[in-house]
Tab-separated table of C-alpha atoms in Angstrom:
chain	number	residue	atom	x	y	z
V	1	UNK	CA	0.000	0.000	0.000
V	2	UNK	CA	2.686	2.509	0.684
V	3	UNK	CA	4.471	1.439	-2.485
V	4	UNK	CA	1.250	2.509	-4.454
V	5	UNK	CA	0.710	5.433	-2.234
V	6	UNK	CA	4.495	6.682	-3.512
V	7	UNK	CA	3.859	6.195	-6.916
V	8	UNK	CA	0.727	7.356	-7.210
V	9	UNK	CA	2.045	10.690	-5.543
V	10	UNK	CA	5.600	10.855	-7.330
V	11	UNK	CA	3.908	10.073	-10.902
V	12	UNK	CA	1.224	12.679	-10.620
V	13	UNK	CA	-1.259	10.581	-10.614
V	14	UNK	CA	-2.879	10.917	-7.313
V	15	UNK	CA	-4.479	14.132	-8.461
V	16	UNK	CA	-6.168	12.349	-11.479
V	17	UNK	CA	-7.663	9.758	-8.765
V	18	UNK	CA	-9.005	12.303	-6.534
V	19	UNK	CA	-11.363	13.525	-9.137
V	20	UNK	CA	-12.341	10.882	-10.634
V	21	UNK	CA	-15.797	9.498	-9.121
V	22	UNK	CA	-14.875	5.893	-7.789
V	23	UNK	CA	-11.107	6.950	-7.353
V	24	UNK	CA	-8.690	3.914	-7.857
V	25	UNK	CA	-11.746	1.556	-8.698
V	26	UNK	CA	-13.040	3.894	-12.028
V	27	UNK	CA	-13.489	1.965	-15.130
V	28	UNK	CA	-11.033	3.874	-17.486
V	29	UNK	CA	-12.571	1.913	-20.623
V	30	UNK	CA	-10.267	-0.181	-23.119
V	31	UNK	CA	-6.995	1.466	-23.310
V	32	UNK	CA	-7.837	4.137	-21.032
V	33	UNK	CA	-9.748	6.064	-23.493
V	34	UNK	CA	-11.113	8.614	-20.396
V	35	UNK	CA	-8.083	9.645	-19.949
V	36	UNK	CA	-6.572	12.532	-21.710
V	37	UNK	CA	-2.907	11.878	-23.147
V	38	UNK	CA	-1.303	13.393	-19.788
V	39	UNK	CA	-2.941	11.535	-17.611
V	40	UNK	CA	-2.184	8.264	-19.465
V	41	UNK	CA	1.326	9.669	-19.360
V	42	UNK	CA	1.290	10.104	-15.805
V	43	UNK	CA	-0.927	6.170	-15.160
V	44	UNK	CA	2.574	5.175	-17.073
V	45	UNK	CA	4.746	6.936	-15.059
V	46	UNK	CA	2.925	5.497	-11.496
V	47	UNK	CA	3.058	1.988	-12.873
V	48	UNK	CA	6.801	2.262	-13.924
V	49	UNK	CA	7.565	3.578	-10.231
V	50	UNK	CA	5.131	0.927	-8.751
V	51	UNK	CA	6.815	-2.115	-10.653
V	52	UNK	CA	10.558	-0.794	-10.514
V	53	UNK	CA	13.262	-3.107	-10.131
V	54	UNK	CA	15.438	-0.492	-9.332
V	55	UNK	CA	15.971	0.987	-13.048
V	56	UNK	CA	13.546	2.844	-14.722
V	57	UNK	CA	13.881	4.566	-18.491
V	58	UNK	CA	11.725	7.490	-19.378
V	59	UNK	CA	11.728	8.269	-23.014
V	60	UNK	CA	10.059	11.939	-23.833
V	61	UNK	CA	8.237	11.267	-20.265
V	62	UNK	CA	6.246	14.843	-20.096
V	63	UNK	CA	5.606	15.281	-23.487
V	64	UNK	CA	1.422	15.065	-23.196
V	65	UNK	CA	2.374	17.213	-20.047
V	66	UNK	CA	1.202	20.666	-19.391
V	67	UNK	CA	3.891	22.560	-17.516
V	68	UNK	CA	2.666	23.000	-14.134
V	69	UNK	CA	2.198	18.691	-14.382
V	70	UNK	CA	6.069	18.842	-16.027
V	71	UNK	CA	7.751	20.752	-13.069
V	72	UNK	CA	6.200	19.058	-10.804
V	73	UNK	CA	7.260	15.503	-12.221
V	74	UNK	CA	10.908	17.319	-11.987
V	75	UNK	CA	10.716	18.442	-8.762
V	76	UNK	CA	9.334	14.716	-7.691
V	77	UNK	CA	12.885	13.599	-9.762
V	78	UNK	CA	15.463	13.355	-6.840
V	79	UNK	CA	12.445	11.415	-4.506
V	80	UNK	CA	12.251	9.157	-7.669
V	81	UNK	CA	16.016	8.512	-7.594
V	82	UNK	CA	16.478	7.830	-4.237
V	83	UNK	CA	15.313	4.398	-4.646
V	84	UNK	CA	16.048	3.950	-8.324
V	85	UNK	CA	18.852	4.540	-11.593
V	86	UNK	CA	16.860	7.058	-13.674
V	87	UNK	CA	17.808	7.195	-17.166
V	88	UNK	CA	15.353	9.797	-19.174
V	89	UNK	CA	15.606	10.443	-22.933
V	90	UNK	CA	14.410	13.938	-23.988
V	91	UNK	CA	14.795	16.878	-25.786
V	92	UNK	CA	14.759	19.532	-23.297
V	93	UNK	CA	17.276	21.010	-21.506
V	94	UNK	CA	14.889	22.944	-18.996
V	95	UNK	CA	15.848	21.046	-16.355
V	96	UNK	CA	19.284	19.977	-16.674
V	97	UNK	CA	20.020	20.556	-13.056
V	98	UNK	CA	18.387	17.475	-12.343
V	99	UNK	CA	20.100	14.943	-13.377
V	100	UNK	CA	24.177	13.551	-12.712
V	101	UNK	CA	25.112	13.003	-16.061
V	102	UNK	CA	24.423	13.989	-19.543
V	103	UNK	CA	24.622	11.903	-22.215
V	104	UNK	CA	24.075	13.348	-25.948
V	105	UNK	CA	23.604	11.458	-29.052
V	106	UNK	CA	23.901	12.648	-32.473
V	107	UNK	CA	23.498	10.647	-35.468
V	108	UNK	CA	24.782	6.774	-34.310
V	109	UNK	CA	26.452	7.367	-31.386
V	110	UNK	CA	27.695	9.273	-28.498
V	111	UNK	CA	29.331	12.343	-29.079
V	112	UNK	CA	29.446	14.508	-25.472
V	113	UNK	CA	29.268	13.301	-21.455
V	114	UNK	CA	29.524	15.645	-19.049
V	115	UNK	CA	28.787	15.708	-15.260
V	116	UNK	CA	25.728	18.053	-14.535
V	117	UNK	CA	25.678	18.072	-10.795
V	118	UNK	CA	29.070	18.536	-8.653
């Protein structure tokens, strides 16, 4: 129960259940078609965090995200990685601060690491 209590609050995804009419026991419908595209965004997010096995990849993980719903996924970040390796593939560089280590790509391969944090 804590466990789902965690991820439910680090993903987001609490808020979504408290409005929704029968909480965690709403019918969503097949493939979760009441929920808009950041919500099923942040349902992905809470089940990533509630089945980790330690290592969990984001790829692009606030893109359906409105910004107030993207900073706060940030700011839940270094709770996230307390527990876990966090590798997230994206685009921006808002929050940069973040994370350890960068990692850039171009093309085929790697081509730039640098520590973030000190």
């Amino acid at each position: 129960h804590d466990r789902l209590a965690q991820a439910l609050t680090l993903s987001g995804f609490q808020a979504v259940v408290d409005e929704m009419p029968n909480g965690l026991e709403t019918v969503l419908g097949s493939l979760g078609q009441k929920l808009s595209g950041g919500q099923k965004q942040k349902l992905s997010i809470c089940r990533a965090l509630y089945l980790s096995a330690g290592i969990i990849i984001f790829d692009e993980p606030t893109s359906a995200f409105d910004k107030k719903s993207e900073t706060e996924f940030f700011a839940s970040l270094s709770l996230i990685k307390k527990n876990n390796i966090v590798i997230i593939v994206t685009h921006n560089s808002e929050y940069l601060e973040e994370f350890d280590k960068l990692v850039e790509f171009k093309g085929n391969g790697v081509v730039n690491v640098e520590k973030v944090r000190k």
